[in-house]
PDB file of C-alpha atoms in Angstrom:
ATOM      1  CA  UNK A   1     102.632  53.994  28.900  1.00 82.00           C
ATOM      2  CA  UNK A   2     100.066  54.480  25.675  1.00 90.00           C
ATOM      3  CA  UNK A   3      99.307  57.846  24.113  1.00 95.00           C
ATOM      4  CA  UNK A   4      95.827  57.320  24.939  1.00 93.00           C
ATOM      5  CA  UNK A   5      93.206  55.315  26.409  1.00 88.00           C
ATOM      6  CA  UNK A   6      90.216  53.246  25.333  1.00 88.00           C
ATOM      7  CA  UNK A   7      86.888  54.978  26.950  1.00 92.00           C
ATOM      8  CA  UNK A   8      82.904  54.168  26.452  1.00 96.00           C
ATOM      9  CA  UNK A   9      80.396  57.362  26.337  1.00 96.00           C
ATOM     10  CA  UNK A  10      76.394  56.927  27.200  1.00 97.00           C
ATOM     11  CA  UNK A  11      74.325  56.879  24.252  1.00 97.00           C
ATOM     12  CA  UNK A  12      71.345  58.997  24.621  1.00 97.00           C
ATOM     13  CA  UNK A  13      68.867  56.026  24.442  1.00 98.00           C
ATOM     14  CA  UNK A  14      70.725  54.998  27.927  1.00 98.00           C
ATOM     15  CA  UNK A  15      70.246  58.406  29.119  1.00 98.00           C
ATOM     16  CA  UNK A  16      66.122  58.833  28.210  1.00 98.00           C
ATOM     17  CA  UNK A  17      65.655  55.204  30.166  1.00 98.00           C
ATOM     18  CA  UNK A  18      67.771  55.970  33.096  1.00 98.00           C
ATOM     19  CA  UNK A  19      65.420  59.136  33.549  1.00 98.00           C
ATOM     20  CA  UNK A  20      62.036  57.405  32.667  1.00 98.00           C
ATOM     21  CA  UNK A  21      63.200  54.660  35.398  1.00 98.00           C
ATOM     22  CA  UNK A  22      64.046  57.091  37.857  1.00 98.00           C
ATOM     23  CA  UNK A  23      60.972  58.646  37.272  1.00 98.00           C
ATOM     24  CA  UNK A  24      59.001  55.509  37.488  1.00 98.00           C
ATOM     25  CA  UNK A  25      60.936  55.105  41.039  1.00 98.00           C
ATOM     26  CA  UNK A  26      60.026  58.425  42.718  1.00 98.00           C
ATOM     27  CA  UNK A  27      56.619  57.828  41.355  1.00 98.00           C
ATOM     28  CA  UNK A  28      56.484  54.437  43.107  1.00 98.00           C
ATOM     29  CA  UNK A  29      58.066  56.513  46.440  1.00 98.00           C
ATOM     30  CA  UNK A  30      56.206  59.126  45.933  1.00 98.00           C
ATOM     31  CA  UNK A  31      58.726  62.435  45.965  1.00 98.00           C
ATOM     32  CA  UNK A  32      58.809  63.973  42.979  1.00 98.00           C
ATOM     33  CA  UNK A  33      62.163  64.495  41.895  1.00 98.00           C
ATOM     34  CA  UNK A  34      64.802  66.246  39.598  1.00 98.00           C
ATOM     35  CA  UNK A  35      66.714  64.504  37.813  1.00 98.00           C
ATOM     36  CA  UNK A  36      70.006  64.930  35.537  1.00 98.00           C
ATOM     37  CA  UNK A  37      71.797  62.548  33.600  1.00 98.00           C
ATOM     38  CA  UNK A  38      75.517  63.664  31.965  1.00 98.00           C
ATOM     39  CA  UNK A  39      77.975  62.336  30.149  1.00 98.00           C
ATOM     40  CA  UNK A  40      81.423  61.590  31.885  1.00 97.00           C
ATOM     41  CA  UNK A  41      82.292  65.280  30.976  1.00 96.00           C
ATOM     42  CA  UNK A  42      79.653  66.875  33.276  1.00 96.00           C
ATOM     43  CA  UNK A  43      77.653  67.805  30.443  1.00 97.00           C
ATOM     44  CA  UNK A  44      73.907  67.388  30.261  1.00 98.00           C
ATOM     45  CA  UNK A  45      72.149  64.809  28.205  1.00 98.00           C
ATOM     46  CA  UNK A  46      68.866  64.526  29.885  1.00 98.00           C
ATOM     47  CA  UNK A  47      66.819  65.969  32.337  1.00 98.00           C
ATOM     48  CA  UNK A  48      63.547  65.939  34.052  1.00 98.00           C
ATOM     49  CA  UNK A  49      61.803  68.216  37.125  1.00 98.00           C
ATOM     50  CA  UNK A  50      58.810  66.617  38.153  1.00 98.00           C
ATOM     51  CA  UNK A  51      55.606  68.351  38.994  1.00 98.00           C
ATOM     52  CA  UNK A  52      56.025  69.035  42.312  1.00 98.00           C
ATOM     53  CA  UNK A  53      59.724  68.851  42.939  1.00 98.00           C
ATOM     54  CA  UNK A  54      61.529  71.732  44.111  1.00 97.00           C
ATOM     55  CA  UNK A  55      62.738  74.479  41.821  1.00 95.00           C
ATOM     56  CA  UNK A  56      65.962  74.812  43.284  1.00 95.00           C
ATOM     57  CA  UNK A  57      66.484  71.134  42.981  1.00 97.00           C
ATOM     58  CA  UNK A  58      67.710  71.354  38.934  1.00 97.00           C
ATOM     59  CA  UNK A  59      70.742  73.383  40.377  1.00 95.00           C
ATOM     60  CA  UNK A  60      71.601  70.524  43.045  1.00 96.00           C
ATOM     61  CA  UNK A  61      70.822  67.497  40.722  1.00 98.00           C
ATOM     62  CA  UNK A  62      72.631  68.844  37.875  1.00 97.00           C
ATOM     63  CA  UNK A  63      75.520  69.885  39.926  1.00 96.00           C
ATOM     64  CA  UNK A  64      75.012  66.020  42.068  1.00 97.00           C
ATOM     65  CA  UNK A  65      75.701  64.748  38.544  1.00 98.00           C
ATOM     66  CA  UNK A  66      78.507  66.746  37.280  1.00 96.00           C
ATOM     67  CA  UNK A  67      80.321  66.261  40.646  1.00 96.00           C
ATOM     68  CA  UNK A  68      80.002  62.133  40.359  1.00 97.00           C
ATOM     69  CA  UNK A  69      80.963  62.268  37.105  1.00 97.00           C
ATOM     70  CA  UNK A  70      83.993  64.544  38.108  1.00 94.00           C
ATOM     71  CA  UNK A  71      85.225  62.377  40.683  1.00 94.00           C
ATOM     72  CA  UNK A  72      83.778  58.878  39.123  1.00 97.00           C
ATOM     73  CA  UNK A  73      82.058  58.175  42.568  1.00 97.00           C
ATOM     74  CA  UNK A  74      79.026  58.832  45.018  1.00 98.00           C
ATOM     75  CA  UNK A  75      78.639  62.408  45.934  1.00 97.00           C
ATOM     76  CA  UNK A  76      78.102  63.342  49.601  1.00 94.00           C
ATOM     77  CA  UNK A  77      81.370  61.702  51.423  1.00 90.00           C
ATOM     78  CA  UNK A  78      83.534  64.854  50.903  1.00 85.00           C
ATOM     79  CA  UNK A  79      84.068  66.863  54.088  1.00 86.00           C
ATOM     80  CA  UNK A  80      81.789  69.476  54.145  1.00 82.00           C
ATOM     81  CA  UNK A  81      84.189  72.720  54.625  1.00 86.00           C
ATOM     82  CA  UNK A  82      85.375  70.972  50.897  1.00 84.00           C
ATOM     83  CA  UNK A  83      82.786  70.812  50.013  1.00 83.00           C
ATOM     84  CA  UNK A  84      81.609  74.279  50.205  1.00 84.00           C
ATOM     85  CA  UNK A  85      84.735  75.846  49.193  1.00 88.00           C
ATOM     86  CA  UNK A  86      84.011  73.229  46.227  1.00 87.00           C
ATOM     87  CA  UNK A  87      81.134  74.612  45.467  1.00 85.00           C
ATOM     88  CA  UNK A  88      82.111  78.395  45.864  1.00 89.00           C
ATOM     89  CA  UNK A  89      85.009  77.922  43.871  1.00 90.00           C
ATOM     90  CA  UNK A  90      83.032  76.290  40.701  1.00 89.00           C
ATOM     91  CA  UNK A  91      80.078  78.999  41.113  1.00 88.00           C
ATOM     92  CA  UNK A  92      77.928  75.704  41.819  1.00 82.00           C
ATOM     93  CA  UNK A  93      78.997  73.145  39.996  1.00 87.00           C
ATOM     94  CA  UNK A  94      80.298  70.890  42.220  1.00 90.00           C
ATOM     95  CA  UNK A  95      78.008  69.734  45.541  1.00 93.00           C
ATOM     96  CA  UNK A  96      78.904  68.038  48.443  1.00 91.00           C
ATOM     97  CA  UNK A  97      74.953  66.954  48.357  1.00 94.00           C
ATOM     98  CA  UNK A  98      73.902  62.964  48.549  1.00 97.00           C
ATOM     99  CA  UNK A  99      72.530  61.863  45.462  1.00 98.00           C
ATOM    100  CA  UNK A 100      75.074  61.763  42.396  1.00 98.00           C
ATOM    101  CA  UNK A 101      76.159  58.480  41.330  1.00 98.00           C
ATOM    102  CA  UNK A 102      78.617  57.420  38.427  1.00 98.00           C
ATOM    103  CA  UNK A 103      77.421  55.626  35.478  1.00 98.00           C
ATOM    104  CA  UNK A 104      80.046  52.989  35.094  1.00 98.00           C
ATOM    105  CA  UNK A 105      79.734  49.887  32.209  1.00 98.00           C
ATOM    106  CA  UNK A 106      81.992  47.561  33.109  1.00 97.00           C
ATOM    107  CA  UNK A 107      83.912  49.057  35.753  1.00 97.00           C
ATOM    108  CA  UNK A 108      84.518  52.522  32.886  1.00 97.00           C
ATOM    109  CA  UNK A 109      83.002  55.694  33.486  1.00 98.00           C
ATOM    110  CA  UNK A 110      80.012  56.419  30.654  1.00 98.00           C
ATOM    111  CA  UNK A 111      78.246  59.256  33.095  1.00 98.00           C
ATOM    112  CA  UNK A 112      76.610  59.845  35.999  1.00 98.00           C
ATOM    113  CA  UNK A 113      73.185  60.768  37.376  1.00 98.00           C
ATOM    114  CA  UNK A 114      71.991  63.240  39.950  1.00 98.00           C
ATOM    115  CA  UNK A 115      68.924  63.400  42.118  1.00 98.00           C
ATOM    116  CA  UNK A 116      67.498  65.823  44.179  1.00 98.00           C
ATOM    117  CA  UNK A 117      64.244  67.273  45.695  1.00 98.00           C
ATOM    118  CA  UNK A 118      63.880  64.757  48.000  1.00 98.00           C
ATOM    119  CA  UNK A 119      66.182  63.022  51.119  1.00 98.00           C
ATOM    120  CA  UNK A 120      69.503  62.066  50.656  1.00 97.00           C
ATOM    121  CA  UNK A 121      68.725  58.742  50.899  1.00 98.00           C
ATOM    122  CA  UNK A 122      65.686  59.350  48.784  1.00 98.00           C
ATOM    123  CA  UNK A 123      67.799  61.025  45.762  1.00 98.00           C
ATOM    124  CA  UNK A 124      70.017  57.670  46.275  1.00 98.00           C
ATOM    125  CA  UNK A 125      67.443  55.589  45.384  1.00 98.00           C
ATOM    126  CA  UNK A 126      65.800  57.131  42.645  1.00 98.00           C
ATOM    127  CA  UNK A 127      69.705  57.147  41.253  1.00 98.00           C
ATOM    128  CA  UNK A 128      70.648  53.851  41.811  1.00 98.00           C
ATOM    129  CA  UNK A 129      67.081  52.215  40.434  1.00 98.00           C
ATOM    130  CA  UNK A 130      68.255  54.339  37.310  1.00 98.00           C
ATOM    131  CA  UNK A 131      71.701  52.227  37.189  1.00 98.00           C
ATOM    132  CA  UNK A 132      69.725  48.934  37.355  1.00 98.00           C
ATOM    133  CA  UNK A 133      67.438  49.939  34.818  1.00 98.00           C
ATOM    134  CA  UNK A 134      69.782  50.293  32.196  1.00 98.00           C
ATOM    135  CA  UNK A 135      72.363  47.564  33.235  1.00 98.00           C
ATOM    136  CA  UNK A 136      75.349  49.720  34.893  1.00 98.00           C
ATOM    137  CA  UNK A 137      77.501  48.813  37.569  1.00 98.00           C
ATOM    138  CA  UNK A 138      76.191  49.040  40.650  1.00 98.00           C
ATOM    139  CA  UNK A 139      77.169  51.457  43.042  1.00 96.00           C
TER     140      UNK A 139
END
């Protein structure tokens, strides 16, 4: 086994054009959105809140984004009693909420992204038009 391991990190250029395509996206839908995008630590490199989108929407996109990131896959599967206590037990940091998605290059984890303000479905969107935008994997 080796005494470490080879790993790829989101530039920031990456980061500003995954959140001017997801912008461009709920613009195109039409639901403003909030929008996070984080390295694969959880921590924020970029963020938007369109006019219009919900306040309270920054907390559940960042914390959509830090969760994917955390668990390198789609948020909203987890059970939702987990998801709760989740959420309790990381004062908000992790969501069971649709609408985080992993930034992945090549199968390794560079980020993720979070959506929120608008459906589940909606926030998946916006997210994954963000991944295609700049190249990632899809997911």
């Amino acid at each position: 086994m080796a005494n470490y391991k080879e790993t790829i990190s989101l530039a920031h250029e990456g980061a500003m054009n995954a959140l001017a395509a997801a912008v461009r996206h709920a613009e195109s839908i039409g639901v403003p959105q909030c929008v996070f995008v984080v390295d694969a630590s959880g921590e924020t490199i970029a963020s938007i809140r369109m006019d219009g989108a919900k306040y309270l929407s920054m907390h559940t996109a960042r914390s959509k984004a830090r969760t994917a990131a955390s668990i390198n896959g789609p948020t909203g599967a987890m059970p939702v009693e987990f998801g709760v206590a989740a959420g309790i037990a990381s004062q908000g940091g992790v969501t069971h909420l649709p609408g985080g998605l992993p930034i992945r290059f090549g199968g390794k984890l560079a980020g993720a992204i979070g959506v929120g303000s608008g459906t589940g479905e909606q926030d998946f969107e916006v997210a994954r038009a963000a991944l295609k935008a700049i190249g990632a994997d899809p997911v």
